[in-house]
Coordinates of C-alpha atoms in Angstrom, one line a residue:
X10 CA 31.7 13.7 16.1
X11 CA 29.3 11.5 18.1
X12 CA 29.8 8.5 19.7
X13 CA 27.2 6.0 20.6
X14 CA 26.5 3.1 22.7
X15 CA 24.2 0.1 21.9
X16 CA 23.3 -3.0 23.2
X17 CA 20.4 -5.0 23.7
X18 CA 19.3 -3.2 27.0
X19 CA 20.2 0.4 26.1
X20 CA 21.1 2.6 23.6
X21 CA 23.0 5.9 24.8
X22 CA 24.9 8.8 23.3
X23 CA 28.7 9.0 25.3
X24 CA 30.1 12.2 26.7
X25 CA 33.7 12.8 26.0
X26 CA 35.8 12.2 29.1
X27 CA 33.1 10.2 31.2
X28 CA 32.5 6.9 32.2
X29 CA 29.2 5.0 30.9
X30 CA 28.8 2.2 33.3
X31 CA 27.3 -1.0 31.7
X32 CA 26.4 -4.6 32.2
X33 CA 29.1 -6.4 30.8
X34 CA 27.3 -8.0 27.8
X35 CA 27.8 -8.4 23.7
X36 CA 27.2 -4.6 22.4
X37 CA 29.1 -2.1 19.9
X38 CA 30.0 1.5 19.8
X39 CA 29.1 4.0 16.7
X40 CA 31.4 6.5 15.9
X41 CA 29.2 9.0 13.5
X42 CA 31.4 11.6 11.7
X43 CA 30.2 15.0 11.2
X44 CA 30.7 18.1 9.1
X45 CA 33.9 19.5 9.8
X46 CA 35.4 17.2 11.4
X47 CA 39.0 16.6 11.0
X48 CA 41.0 13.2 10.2
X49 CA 41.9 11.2 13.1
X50 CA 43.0 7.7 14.5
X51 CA 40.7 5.4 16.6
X52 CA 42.2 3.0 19.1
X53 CA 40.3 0.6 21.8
X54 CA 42.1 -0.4 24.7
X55 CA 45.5 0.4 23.6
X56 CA 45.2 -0.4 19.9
X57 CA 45.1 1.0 17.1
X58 CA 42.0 0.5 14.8
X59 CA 41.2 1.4 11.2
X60 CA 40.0 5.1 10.9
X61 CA 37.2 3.9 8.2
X62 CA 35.6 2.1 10.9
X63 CA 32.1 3.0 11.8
X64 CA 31.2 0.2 14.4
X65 CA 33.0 -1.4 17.0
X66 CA 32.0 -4.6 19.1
X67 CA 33.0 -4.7 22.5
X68 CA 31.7 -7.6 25.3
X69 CA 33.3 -6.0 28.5
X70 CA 35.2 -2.7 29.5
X71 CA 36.3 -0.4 26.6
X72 CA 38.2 2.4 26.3
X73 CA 38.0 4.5 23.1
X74 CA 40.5 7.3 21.8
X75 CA 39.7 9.4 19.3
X76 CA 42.9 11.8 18.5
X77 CA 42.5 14.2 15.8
X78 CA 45.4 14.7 14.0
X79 CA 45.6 18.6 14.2
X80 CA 45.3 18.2 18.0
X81 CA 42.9 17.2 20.5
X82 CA 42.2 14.1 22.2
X83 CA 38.3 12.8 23.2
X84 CA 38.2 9.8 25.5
X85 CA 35.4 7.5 26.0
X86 CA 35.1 4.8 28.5
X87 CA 33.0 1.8 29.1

């Protein structure tokens, strides 16, 4: 799975585990599901978030876990 960043200033794909430091400003993130990819559960700062959901506004810092539910745990922060 991919996950991206956009706003009106940049557009960037986020590596698991690091932190993407950004102006604080209206933007969203993209989750983008690939082959193979197992179910899993999506929360943002703590909570947890439909697993249909593609994009995801966010206006100031942002953390994203994605836990698959055979194991595994990515971790993107803005």
């Amino acid at each position: 799975m991919k996950v991206f960043y956009y706003s009106a200033l940049v557009t960037k794909e986020l590596e698991q585990g690091s932190v993407f430091r950004a102006v604080p400003s209206k933007a969203r993130l993209e989750i983008e599901k690939e082959r193979g990819d197992q179910d899993f559960d999506v929360l943002l700062n703590g909570n947890v978030l439909d697993t249909n959901i593609g994009t995801i506004e966010i206006e100031a810092d942002a953390e994203l876990v994605i836990r698959a539910q055979g194991g595994g745990k990515h971790t993107y922060s803005v």
